[in-house]
Amino acid sequence: MKRIIYFSISICLLFLSSCSLDEMPQDSVTKETIFGTEKGLQTYSYSFYNMLPSVADGFRQDAMSDYGAVTSFDNFIREGAYSAELSSGWSWSDLRNINYFIANCNSEAIDESVRNHYIGLARFFRAYFYYTKIVRFGDVPWIDRPLTIDDELLYAGRDSRTVVMDHVLEDLNYACENISLAKDNTGSLVTKWVAYALKSRICLFEASFRRYHTDLGLTNTVDKWYTEVISASEVLMNESDYTIYTGAGEDASFRALFINDKPVTSEVMLASCADAGLAILGQANWWWTSGTYGARFSMIRTFVNTFLNIDGTPYTDRAGYETMQFYEECQNRDKRLAQTIRTPGYKRDGALVPPNFNGYSYTGYQPIKYTLDASKYDAGALNTNAIPLFRYAEVLLNYAEAKAELGTLTDADWTNTVGKLRTRAGITGGVNNKPTKVDTYFQENYFPDISDPVILEIRRERSIELALEGFRFTDLKRWKCGELMTMRWTGIYVPALNVQMDLDHNGTMDVIFYKGEKPSGLPASCTPVSVGDGTQQGLTGSTSGNLTWSDADPRIWYSNGRQYYYPIPQSAINKNKNLKQNPGWE
């Protein structure tokens, strides 16, 4: 949604919701104007979209994840650095805006089906709002009406997640049944299909959180939530015309979803769109190429190793994969690898460009998923590409995971979900039959407690297909795998120090790694990188090995599991004695 278009509208609505709920604003826009016409309801509903990720930040939602080495990691996973005094996110203004709309959308001058459509939109966003709160804090107060200054709910305690999530499911069902918009060619509006997609997403989170967090005592309710995932996904799969986009071929279709100016609406169900004419532009290039503005997010080798060979076999089944150099390890792989990071053959401004060790990459695995290939977009908020927020691919993965967890996934289901995604990625083997063999590398490094090869492969597929789209940390929390956030940050294999390396085999030397005295007499193209003592950049061995980053600054996942929730901000507890702090953060 183009936020600037609706800036003045949002200001008006903020005015409406910031005064007493019975007070009429002294302005040309009146309560009757808003709630007495279909156009007024539409105008108000645009304010809800401000809750969604925007072109300004939607491309960096996985900034905190297990597979990304960054300049400085979040204090949340730094020992002793995070507390209730530093916590944030306990904001309820969006909910008040939604509840005010629902309470006042009752004019009989408007057809009931129209009113129900807009109430459906509001309840979609209320479900989305509460989902984000449950993911962050766990139990939260359920509030479904606009509050007055003396309302007792202002000082309510936290309701249980079962109460809140049952209400969220009610909102989702209402949205699915009443949102009448079935197709939006711009890809920027919530349709009934987006409502089903959100239901699929939220129900999968709740099902798996209850399954793997057995301390909640809710495992007897798990099947219900997985079944809701399946039913919502099946409606989309059987009744909508969404499909997996393949129009740009195996080498480009996947990345095209993220670098097109207009959403690829055959697969992208909802996107945040840029508009150069209205000065609504993104910052993806700036973030992913700058050595100073962004986090210098660099993927790690353990994750890159999980991309399959093109024939569908594990990359780590290759003899000598541990010491395979960058060029060789990128050959004959899942074609999403070359559409996710810079690999040999990647071009910018028409010229071959290797990973940038001159002020960006720490590991050699530099993401390109959201970046435009012309460097003119690098120096500010200049990106014109739309940011997908809901994709049909996610729905297929939700469906596959839910059925696998229930033990009902068939070979046909596999073919129509994971198989479709792998086929787009050029993978030739294992797309028509469920896997029967566990990949021990993937299992041991990521999910040692999972022995089902189908669930393991669906998790692999989800991590690769949805990388950098904002799902990873939430997935790790719902699977109760937060300890992966402490995984060592490693990079490309360096066979020897003080040897110039041509990373992409184009005849130009790109980088040299050294200890001690800085090499001299290098070609301008060759970046010297110190891996000596006293630097954050290192090697796993003394004179050769994988690059490492930030070994001396360890990340922590507390054994008491407190980081599966953020603490309630202390400022909120100080104001409301009925709020109780999350365990471990007291």
Coordinates of C-alpha atoms in Angstrom, one line a residue:
M1 CA 0.0 0.0 0.0
K2 CA 1.3 3.4 -1.0
R3 CA 1.6 5.0 2.4
I4 CA 2.1 8.6 1.3
I5 CA -1.1 8.6 -0.7
Y6 CA -3.0 8.1 2.5
F7 CA -0.9 10.4 4.8
S8 CA -3.6 13.0 5.0
I9 CA -6.2 10.4 5.6
S10 CA -4.3 8.9 8.4
I11 CA -3.9 12.2 10.0
C12 CA -7.6 12.7 9.9
L13 CA -8.3 9.3 11.3
L14 CA -5.7 9.8 14.1
F15 CA -7.6 13.0 15.0
L16 CA -10.8 10.9 15.0
S17 CA -9.3 8.3 17.4
S18 CA -7.3 10.6 19.6
C19 CA -10.1 12.7 20.9
S20 CA -13.0 11.5 23.1
L21 CA -14.8 8.8 21.1
D22 CA -18.1 10.7 21.4
E23 CA -16.6 14.0 20.3
M24 CA -17.1 15.2 16.8
P25 CA -14.0 16.6 15.1
Q26 CA -14.3 20.2 14.1
D27 CA -13.3 19.6 10.6
S28 CA -14.8 19.1 7.1
V29 CA -14.5 15.4 7.5
T30 CA -17.2 14.3 10.0
K31 CA -18.0 11.0 11.6
E32 CA -21.1 10.8 9.4
T33 CA -19.0 11.4 6.3
I34 CA -16.7 8.5 7.1
F35 CA -19.2 6.0 8.3
G36 CA -22.3 7.0 6.3
T37 CA -20.8 6.3 2.8
E38 CA -19.1 3.5 1.1
K39 CA -16.3 5.8 0.0
G40 CA -15.8 6.9 3.6
L41 CA -15.4 3.3 4.7
Q42 CA -13.0 2.7 2.0
T43 CA -11.0 5.8 2.9
Y44 CA -10.8 4.8 6.6
S45 CA -9.8 1.2 5.7
Y46 CA -6.7 2.5 4.0
S47 CA -5.2 3.5 7.4
F48 CA -5.1 -0.2 8.4
Y49 CA -2.4 -0.9 5.8
N50 CA 0.1 1.1 7.8
M51 CA 0.4 -1.9 10.0
L52 CA 2.1 -3.9 7.2
P53 CA 5.8 -3.9 6.3
S54 CA 6.5 -1.2 3.7
V55 CA 8.9 -0.7 0.8
A56 CA 11.1 1.1 3.3
D57 CA 11.6 -1.9 5.6
G58 CA 9.9 -5.0 4.1
F59 CA 13.2 -6.3 2.6
R60 CA 15.0 -6.5 5.9
Q61 CA 12.6 -8.4 8.1
D62 CA 15.1 -11.3 8.6
A63 CA 17.8 -8.9 9.9
M64 CA 17.8 -11.0 13.0
S65 CA 18.1 -14.7 12.0
D66 CA 20.4 -17.7 12.4
Y67 CA 21.7 -17.6 8.8
G68 CA 22.9 -14.0 8.7
A69 CA 26.2 -12.6 9.9
V70 CA 25.8 -8.8 10.6
T71 CA 27.9 -5.9 11.7
S72 CA 26.4 -5.9 15.2
F73 CA 23.7 -8.3 16.3
D74 CA 20.6 -7.4 18.3
N75 CA 21.0 -7.0 22.0
F76 CA 18.1 -9.5 22.4
I77 CA 20.7 -12.4 21.9
R78 CA 23.6 -10.7 23.7
E79 CA 24.1 -11.9 27.2
G80 CA 22.8 -9.5 29.8
A81 CA 22.2 -6.8 27.3
Y82 CA 18.4 -6.9 27.0
S83 CA 15.8 -6.3 29.7
A84 CA 12.2 -5.2 30.3
E85 CA 13.5 -1.6 30.5
L86 CA 14.6 -1.8 26.9
S87 CA 11.7 -3.8 25.5
S88 CA 9.2 -2.2 23.1
G89 CA 6.2 -3.2 20.9
W90 CA 3.5 -2.8 23.6
S91 CA 1.6 -0.3 21.4
W92 CA -2.2 -0.5 21.0
S93 CA -3.0 2.5 18.8
D94 CA -3.6 0.3 15.7
L95 CA -6.0 -1.8 17.7
R96 CA -7.9 1.2 18.9
N97 CA -8.2 2.5 15.3
I98 CA -9.6 -0.9 14.2
N99 CA -12.0 -1.3 17.0
Y100 CA -13.3 2.2 16.6
F101 CA -14.1 1.4 12.9
I102 CA -15.9 -1.8 13.8
A103 CA -18.0 -0.2 16.5
N104 CA -19.1 2.6 14.1
C105 CA -19.5 0.7 10.9
N106 CA -23.3 0.3 11.3
S107 CA -25.0 2.9 9.1
E108 CA -28.1 1.4 7.5
A109 CA -27.5 3.9 4.6
I110 CA -24.9 1.4 3.4
D111 CA -25.8 -2.0 2.1
E112 CA -25.1 -4.7 4.7
S113 CA -22.8 -6.7 2.4
V114 CA -20.7 -3.6 1.9
R115 CA -20.5 -3.0 5.6
N116 CA -19.6 -6.6 6.2
H117 CA -16.8 -6.4 3.6
Y118 CA -15.2 -3.5 5.4
I119 CA -15.7 -5.0 8.8
G120 CA -14.1 -8.1 7.4
L121 CA -11.1 -6.0 6.4
A122 CA -10.9 -4.5 9.9
R123 CA -11.1 -8.0 11.5
F124 CA -8.4 -9.2 9.1
F125 CA -6.1 -6.5 10.4
R126 CA -7.2 -7.1 14.0
A127 CA -6.2 -10.8 13.6
Y128 CA -2.9 -9.6 12.1
F129 CA -2.4 -7.2 15.0
Y130 CA -3.0 -9.9 17.6
Y131 CA -0.8 -12.4 15.7
T132 CA 2.2 -10.0 15.9
K133 CA 1.5 -9.5 19.6
I134 CA 1.2 -13.2 20.4
V135 CA 4.4 -14.0 18.5
R136 CA 6.2 -11.3 20.4
F137 CA 4.8 -11.5 23.9
G138 CA 2.7 -14.6 24.3
D139 CA -0.3 -13.8 26.5
V140 CA -1.8 -10.4 25.9
P141 CA -5.1 -8.6 26.9
W142 CA -7.9 -9.3 24.4
I143 CA -9.7 -6.0 23.7
D144 CA -12.5 -5.9 21.1
R145 CA -14.0 -2.5 21.6
P146 CA -12.8 1.1 21.6
L147 CA -11.9 2.2 25.1
T148 CA -12.9 5.4 26.9
I149 CA -10.6 7.1 29.3
D150 CA -12.2 5.5 32.4
D151 CA -12.7 2.0 30.9
E152 CA -11.7 -0.8 33.2
L153 CA -10.0 -2.7 30.3
L154 CA -7.3 0.0 30.3
Y155 CA -5.9 -1.8 33.3
A156 CA -6.8 -5.4 32.3
G157 CA -4.4 -8.2 32.8
R158 CA -3.2 -10.6 30.2
D159 CA -5.7 -13.1 28.7
S160 CA -4.4 -16.6 28.0
R161 CA -3.2 -17.4 24.5
T162 CA -6.1 -19.8 24.1
V163 CA -8.6 -17.0 24.7
V164 CA -6.8 -14.6 22.4
M165 CA -6.2 -17.1 19.6
D166 CA -9.8 -18.4 19.6
H167 CA -10.9 -14.8 19.0
V168 CA -8.2 -14.4 16.3
L169 CA -9.6 -17.5 14.6
E170 CA -13.1 -16.0 14.7
D171 CA -11.8 -12.8 13.1
L172 CA -10.0 -14.7 10.4
N173 CA -13.1 -16.8 9.6
Y174 CA -15.2 -13.6 9.5
A175 CA -12.7 -12.0 7.1
C176 CA -12.6 -15.0 4.8
E177 CA -16.4 -15.2 4.6
N178 CA -17.1 -11.5 4.2
I179 CA -14.3 -9.8 2.3
S180 CA -15.9 -9.6 -1.1
L181 CA -12.9 -8.4 -3.2
A182 CA -11.6 -11.5 -5.0
K183 CA -9.0 -10.0 -7.3
D184 CA -6.8 -6.9 -7.1
N185 CA -4.7 -6.4 -10.2
T186 CA -2.4 -4.0 -8.4
G187 CA -1.5 -6.6 -5.8
S188 CA -1.7 -3.9 -3.1
L189 CA -5.1 -4.6 -1.5
V190 CA -6.3 -7.2 0.9
T191 CA -8.6 -9.7 -0.9
K192 CA -10.5 -12.7 0.4
W193 CA -7.6 -14.8 -0.8
V194 CA -5.2 -12.8 1.3
A195 CA -7.5 -13.5 4.2
Y196 CA -7.2 -17.2 3.6
A197 CA -3.5 -16.9 3.3
L198 CA -3.2 -15.1 6.6
K199 CA -5.4 -17.7 8.2
S200 CA -3.1 -20.4 6.9
R201 CA 0.0 -18.5 8.3
I202 CA -1.4 -17.8 11.7
C203 CA -2.9 -21.3 12.3
L204 CA 0.4 -22.9 11.3
F205 CA 2.2 -20.8 13.9
E206 CA -0.3 -21.7 16.6
A207 CA -0.4 -25.4 15.8
S208 CA 3.3 -25.9 15.8
F209 CA 3.9 -23.6 18.8
R210 CA 1.5 -25.7 20.8
R211 CA 3.0 -28.9 19.5
Y212 CA 6.7 -28.1 20.3
H213 CA 6.2 -26.0 23.4
T214 CA 4.8 -28.8 25.5
D215 CA 5.1 -26.7 28.6
L216 CA 1.9 -24.9 27.6
G217 CA -0.1 -28.1 28.1
L218 CA -2.0 -27.5 24.8
T219 CA -0.8 -30.5 22.7
N220 CA -4.4 -31.9 22.8
T221 CA -5.5 -28.9 20.7
V222 CA -2.7 -29.2 18.0
D223 CA -4.6 -31.2 15.4
K224 CA -7.5 -28.7 15.3
W225 CA -5.1 -25.9 14.4
Y226 CA -3.2 -27.9 11.7
T227 CA -6.6 -28.9 10.3
E228 CA -7.5 -25.2 10.0
V229 CA -4.2 -24.6 8.1
I230 CA -5.2 -27.3 5.7
S231 CA -8.7 -26.1 5.1
A232 CA -7.7 -22.5 4.5
S233 CA -4.9 -23.6 2.2
E234 CA -7.2 -25.9 0.2
V235 CA -9.7 -23.1 -0.5
L236 CA -6.9 -21.1 -2.0
M237 CA -5.4 -24.1 -3.9
N238 CA -8.8 -25.3 -5.3
E239 CA -10.7 -22.1 -5.8
S240 CA -8.3 -19.2 -6.6
D241 CA -6.3 -18.8 -9.8
Y242 CA -2.9 -18.3 -8.0
T243 CA 0.0 -20.3 -9.2
I244 CA 3.8 -20.6 -9.0
Y245 CA 5.3 -18.1 -11.4
T246 CA 7.6 -19.6 -14.0
G247 CA 7.3 -17.0 -16.8
A248 CA 11.0 -15.9 -16.6
G249 CA 12.5 -19.4 -16.7
E250 CA 14.4 -21.4 -14.1
D251 CA 17.2 -18.9 -13.9
A252 CA 15.1 -15.8 -13.2
S253 CA 11.5 -16.5 -12.2
F254 CA 12.1 -16.8 -8.4
R255 CA 14.0 -13.5 -8.1
A256 CA 11.6 -11.7 -10.5
L257 CA 9.1 -11.8 -7.7
F258 CA 11.2 -9.5 -5.7
I259 CA 12.8 -7.1 -8.2
N260 CA 9.8 -6.3 -10.4
D261 CA 8.3 -2.8 -10.1
K262 CA 4.8 -4.2 -10.3
P263 CA 3.9 -7.3 -8.2
V264 CA 3.8 -10.6 -10.2
T265 CA 0.2 -11.1 -9.3
S266 CA 0.0 -14.6 -10.6
E267 CA 1.8 -15.6 -7.4
V268 CA 2.2 -12.5 -5.3
M269 CA -1.1 -12.0 -3.4
L270 CA -0.2 -8.8 -1.5
A271 CA 2.7 -6.4 -1.9
S272 CA 4.0 -3.1 -0.7
C273 CA 4.5 -1.0 -3.8
A274 CA 6.8 1.8 -4.6
D275 CA 5.8 4.8 -6.7
A276 CA 8.5 7.1 -8.1
G277 CA 5.9 9.7 -9.0
L278 CA 4.8 10.1 -5.4
A279 CA 8.3 9.7 -4.0
I280 CA 7.5 6.4 -2.3
L281 CA 10.7 4.5 -2.9
G282 CA 12.5 1.7 -1.2
Q283 CA 15.9 1.3 0.3
A284 CA 16.8 -2.3 -0.6
N285 CA 19.9 -1.6 -2.7
W286 CA 21.1 0.8 -0.1
W287 CA 20.6 -1.7 2.7
W288 CA 22.1 -4.7 0.9
T289 CA 25.1 -3.0 -0.8
S290 CA 26.3 -0.3 1.6
G291 CA 29.1 -0.8 4.0
T292 CA 27.8 1.9 6.3
Y293 CA 24.0 2.2 6.0
G294 CA 22.9 -1.5 6.3
A295 CA 23.8 -4.4 8.5
R296 CA 26.2 -5.9 5.9
F297 CA 24.0 -9.0 6.2
S298 CA 26.0 -12.0 4.9
M299 CA 24.6 -15.5 4.7
I300 CA 26.6 -18.2 6.4
R301 CA 28.1 -21.4 4.9
T302 CA 26.1 -23.8 7.1
F303 CA 22.9 -22.4 5.6
V304 CA 24.3 -22.2 2.0
N305 CA 25.2 -25.9 2.3
T306 CA 21.5 -26.8 2.7
F307 CA 20.7 -25.8 -0.9
L308 CA 20.4 -29.0 -2.9
N309 CA 22.3 -30.1 -5.9
I310 CA 20.3 -29.7 -9.1
D311 CA 19.6 -33.4 -9.2
G312 CA 17.8 -33.2 -5.9
T313 CA 20.6 -34.8 -3.8
P314 CA 22.1 -33.0 -0.8
Y315 CA 25.1 -30.8 -1.6
T316 CA 26.9 -32.2 1.4
D317 CA 26.9 -35.7 -0.2
R318 CA 29.6 -34.3 -2.6
A319 CA 33.0 -35.7 -1.8
G320 CA 35.2 -32.9 -0.3
Y321 CA 32.4 -30.4 0.1
E322 CA 34.1 -29.2 3.3
T323 CA 37.0 -27.7 1.4
M324 CA 35.2 -26.8 -1.8
Q325 CA 36.0 -23.3 -2.9
F326 CA 33.4 -20.7 -3.8
Y327 CA 33.2 -21.2 -7.6
E328 CA 33.0 -25.0 -7.3
E329 CA 30.4 -25.0 -4.5
C330 CA 28.1 -22.8 -6.6
Q331 CA 27.9 -25.1 -9.6
N332 CA 24.9 -27.4 -10.4
R333 CA 22.9 -26.2 -7.4
D334 CA 19.3 -25.3 -6.7
K335 CA 18.9 -22.3 -9.0
R336 CA 17.5 -20.3 -6.1
L337 CA 21.0 -20.1 -4.8
A338 CA 22.1 -17.8 -7.7
Q339 CA 18.9 -15.8 -7.2
T340 CA 19.4 -15.3 -3.5
I341 CA 23.2 -14.5 -3.3
R342 CA 25.9 -13.3 -5.7
T343 CA 27.3 -16.4 -7.4
P344 CA 29.7 -16.7 -10.3
G345 CA 28.1 -15.1 -13.4
Y346 CA 26.2 -12.5 -11.4
K347 CA 26.3 -9.1 -13.2
R348 CA 25.8 -5.5 -12.2
D349 CA 25.6 -2.7 -14.8
G350 CA 26.3 -5.4 -17.3
A351 CA 29.6 -6.5 -15.8
L352 CA 30.5 -9.6 -13.9
V353 CA 30.6 -8.8 -10.2
P354 CA 31.9 -11.1 -7.3
P355 CA 30.9 -10.9 -3.7
N356 CA 32.0 -7.5 -2.3
F357 CA 34.7 -8.0 0.3
N358 CA 35.6 -4.3 -0.1
G359 CA 33.3 -2.9 2.6
Y360 CA 30.3 -5.3 2.6
S361 CA 30.5 -9.1 2.9
Y362 CA 31.9 -10.9 5.9
T363 CA 31.3 -14.4 4.6
G364 CA 31.3 -14.2 0.8
Y365 CA 27.6 -15.0 0.5
Q366 CA 26.1 -11.6 -0.3
P367 CA 22.3 -11.5 -0.8
I368 CA 20.7 -10.1 -4.0
K369 CA 17.1 -11.2 -3.5
Y370 CA 15.7 -7.7 -3.3
T371 CA 18.5 -5.7 -5.0
L372 CA 18.2 -4.2 -8.5
D373 CA 21.2 -4.9 -10.7
A374 CA 21.9 -1.3 -11.6
S375 CA 24.2 0.4 -9.1
K376 CA 22.4 3.7 -9.6
Y377 CA 19.9 2.5 -7.0
D378 CA 22.6 1.9 -4.3
A379 CA 23.1 5.4 -2.8
G380 CA 19.8 6.1 -1.1
A381 CA 16.0 5.4 -1.0
L382 CA 15.8 4.9 -4.7
N383 CA 14.4 1.4 -5.2
T384 CA 11.3 1.0 -7.4
N385 CA 10.6 -2.7 -6.8
A386 CA 7.6 -4.0 -5.0
I387 CA 8.0 -6.0 -1.8
P388 CA 5.9 -9.2 -1.6
L389 CA 4.1 -9.7 1.7
F390 CA 2.0 -12.7 0.9
R391 CA 2.9 -15.3 -1.8
Y392 CA 1.1 -18.4 -3.0
A393 CA 4.4 -20.3 -2.4
E394 CA 4.0 -19.7 1.4
V395 CA 0.5 -21.2 1.3
L396 CA 1.8 -24.4 -0.4
L397 CA 4.5 -24.7 2.2
N398 CA 2.0 -24.1 5.1
Y399 CA -0.2 -26.8 3.6
A400 CA 2.6 -29.3 3.2
E401 CA 3.9 -28.8 6.7
A402 CA 0.5 -29.1 8.3
K403 CA -0.3 -32.3 6.5
A404 CA 3.2 -33.7 7.2
E405 CA 2.8 -33.0 10.9
L406 CA -0.6 -34.8 10.9
G407 CA 1.0 -37.7 9.0
T408 CA -1.4 -37.3 6.0
L409 CA 0.8 -35.9 3.3
T410 CA 0.7 -38.0 0.1
D411 CA 3.1 -38.2 -2.8
A412 CA 0.5 -36.2 -4.8
D413 CA 0.5 -33.5 -2.1
W414 CA 4.3 -33.4 -2.2
T415 CA 4.3 -33.0 -6.0
N416 CA 1.8 -30.1 -5.8
T417 CA 3.6 -28.2 -3.1
V418 CA 7.3 -28.7 -2.5
G419 CA 7.6 -30.4 -5.9
K420 CA 6.3 -27.3 -7.7
L421 CA 8.7 -25.0 -5.9
R422 CA 11.7 -27.3 -6.6
T423 CA 10.7 -27.7 -10.2
R424 CA 10.7 -23.9 -10.6
A425 CA 14.2 -24.0 -9.1
G426 CA 15.4 -26.4 -11.8
I427 CA 15.7 -29.4 -9.4
T428 CA 15.2 -32.6 -11.4
G429 CA 15.1 -35.3 -8.8
G430 CA 12.7 -36.0 -5.9
V431 CA 9.9 -33.7 -7.0
N432 CA 7.2 -36.3 -7.5
N433 CA 7.7 -38.5 -4.4
K434 CA 8.1 -37.8 -0.7
P435 CA 11.6 -38.3 0.6
T436 CA 12.3 -41.5 2.5
K437 CA 15.9 -40.8 3.6
V438 CA 17.1 -38.3 6.2
D439 CA 19.8 -35.9 5.2
T440 CA 22.1 -36.3 8.2
Y441 CA 24.0 -33.0 7.6
F442 CA 20.7 -31.0 7.6
Q443 CA 19.4 -33.0 10.6
E444 CA 22.5 -32.7 12.7
N445 CA 23.1 -29.0 12.1
Y446 CA 19.5 -27.8 12.3
F447 CA 16.9 -30.2 13.7
P448 CA 18.5 -33.1 15.5
D449 CA 15.2 -34.0 17.3
I450 CA 13.4 -34.5 14.1
S451 CA 13.7 -38.0 12.5
D452 CA 10.9 -37.7 9.9
P453 CA 12.6 -37.1 6.5
V454 CA 9.4 -35.4 5.1
I455 CA 9.2 -32.8 7.9
L456 CA 12.9 -32.2 7.6
E457 CA 12.7 -31.6 3.8
I458 CA 9.7 -29.3 4.2
R459 CA 11.7 -27.3 6.7
R460 CA 14.6 -27.1 4.3
E461 CA 12.3 -26.0 1.6
R462 CA 10.7 -23.3 3.7
S463 CA 14.0 -21.9 4.8
I464 CA 15.3 -21.6 1.2
E465 CA 12.1 -20.5 -0.5
L466 CA 11.2 -17.9 2.1
A467 CA 14.7 -16.7 3.0
L468 CA 14.9 -13.0 3.9
E469 CA 11.1 -12.6 3.8
G470 CA 10.6 -12.2 7.6
F471 CA 9.6 -15.7 8.6
R472 CA 12.8 -17.2 10.0
F473 CA 13.0 -16.0 13.6
T474 CA 9.2 -16.8 14.0
D475 CA 9.7 -20.2 12.5
L476 CA 12.6 -21.0 14.9
K477 CA 10.4 -19.9 17.9
R478 CA 7.4 -22.0 16.9
W479 CA 9.6 -25.0 16.3
K480 CA 11.3 -24.4 19.7
C481 CA 14.7 -24.2 18.0
G482 CA 15.9 -20.8 19.3
E483 CA 19.3 -22.2 20.1
L484 CA 20.1 -22.0 16.3
M485 CA 20.4 -18.2 16.8
T486 CA 23.8 -18.9 18.3
M487 CA 25.1 -20.8 15.3
R488 CA 28.7 -19.9 14.4
W489 CA 28.9 -17.5 11.5
T490 CA 31.2 -19.1 8.9
G491 CA 31.9 -18.2 5.2
I492 CA 33.6 -19.4 2.1
Y493 CA 36.6 -21.7 2.3
V494 CA 40.0 -20.1 2.0
P495 CA 42.6 -22.7 0.9
A496 CA 45.7 -20.6 1.9
L497 CA 46.6 -17.2 3.2
N498 CA 48.4 -14.5 1.1
V499 CA 47.1 -16.0 -2.1
Q500 CA 45.0 -13.9 -4.5
M501 CA 41.6 -15.5 -5.2
D502 CA 39.5 -15.2 -8.4
L503 CA 36.2 -16.0 -6.8
D504 CA 34.1 -16.1 -10.0
H505 CA 36.8 -17.4 -12.4
N506 CA 36.5 -14.4 -14.7
G507 CA 40.3 -13.8 -14.9
T508 CA 40.3 -10.9 -12.3
M509 CA 41.7 -11.3 -8.8
D510 CA 39.0 -10.4 -6.2
V511 CA 40.4 -10.9 -2.7
I512 CA 43.4 -11.9 -0.7
F513 CA 43.2 -13.0 3.0
Y514 CA 46.2 -12.4 5.2
K515 CA 47.6 -12.3 8.7
G516 CA 50.2 -9.8 9.9
E517 CA 51.5 -7.4 7.4
K518 CA 49.1 -6.2 4.7
P519 CA 50.1 -7.4 1.2
S520 CA 51.3 -4.8 -1.2
G521 CA 51.5 -4.6 -5.0
L522 CA 48.0 -5.9 -5.5
P523 CA 45.8 -5.2 -8.5
A524 CA 43.1 -2.6 -7.9
S525 CA 40.5 -5.3 -8.1
C526 CA 41.9 -7.4 -5.3
T527 CA 40.7 -6.5 -1.8
P528 CA 43.0 -7.4 1.1
V529 CA 41.1 -8.8 4.1
S530 CA 42.9 -9.3 7.5
V531 CA 42.0 -12.5 9.3
G532 CA 44.6 -12.0 12.0
D533 CA 44.3 -11.7 15.8
G534 CA 42.4 -8.7 17.1
T535 CA 40.0 -8.6 14.2
Q536 CA 36.4 -9.8 14.0
Q537 CA 37.2 -11.6 10.7
G538 CA 38.9 -14.9 11.2
L539 CA 39.5 -18.4 9.9
T540 CA 38.5 -21.8 11.3
G541 CA 42.1 -22.9 10.9
S542 CA 45.4 -21.2 11.4
T543 CA 46.4 -20.8 7.7
S544 CA 43.3 -22.1 5.9
G545 CA 39.7 -22.9 6.6
N546 CA 36.3 -21.2 6.5
L547 CA 36.0 -17.5 7.1
T548 CA 34.5 -16.7 10.5
W549 CA 32.9 -13.5 11.8
S550 CA 32.5 -12.2 15.3
D551 CA 33.7 -15.3 17.1
A552 CA 34.8 -13.2 20.1
D553 CA 31.3 -11.7 20.6
P554 CA 29.2 -14.7 21.5
R555 CA 25.4 -14.8 21.1
I556 CA 23.3 -16.5 23.7
W557 CA 20.0 -18.4 23.9
Y558 CA 19.1 -18.8 27.6
S559 CA 18.5 -22.4 28.7
N560 CA 15.3 -21.3 30.5
G561 CA 13.8 -20.4 27.1
R562 CA 12.8 -16.9 28.1
Q563 CA 13.7 -15.6 24.6
Y564 CA 10.7 -17.3 23.0
Y565 CA 8.9 -14.2 24.3
Y566 CA 10.0 -10.6 24.6
P567 CA 9.5 -9.1 28.1
I568 CA 6.6 -6.8 28.7
P569 CA 8.0 -3.3 28.7
Q570 CA 8.6 -2.2 32.3
S571 CA 6.9 1.1 31.6
A572 CA 3.7 -0.7 30.8
I573 CA 3.9 -2.8 34.0
N574 CA 4.5 0.3 36.1
K575 CA 1.3 1.8 34.7
N576 CA -0.8 -1.3 35.1
K577 CA -0.3 -3.5 38.2
N578 CA -2.4 -6.2 36.7
L579 CA 0.2 -7.0 34.0
K580 CA 2.5 -9.9 34.9
Q581 CA 6.0 -10.2 33.4
N582 CA 7.0 -13.1 31.2
P583 CA 8.9 -15.9 32.9
G584 CA 12.6 -15.3 33.1
W585 CA 12.4 -11.6 32.6
E586 CA 11.2 -10.7 36.1

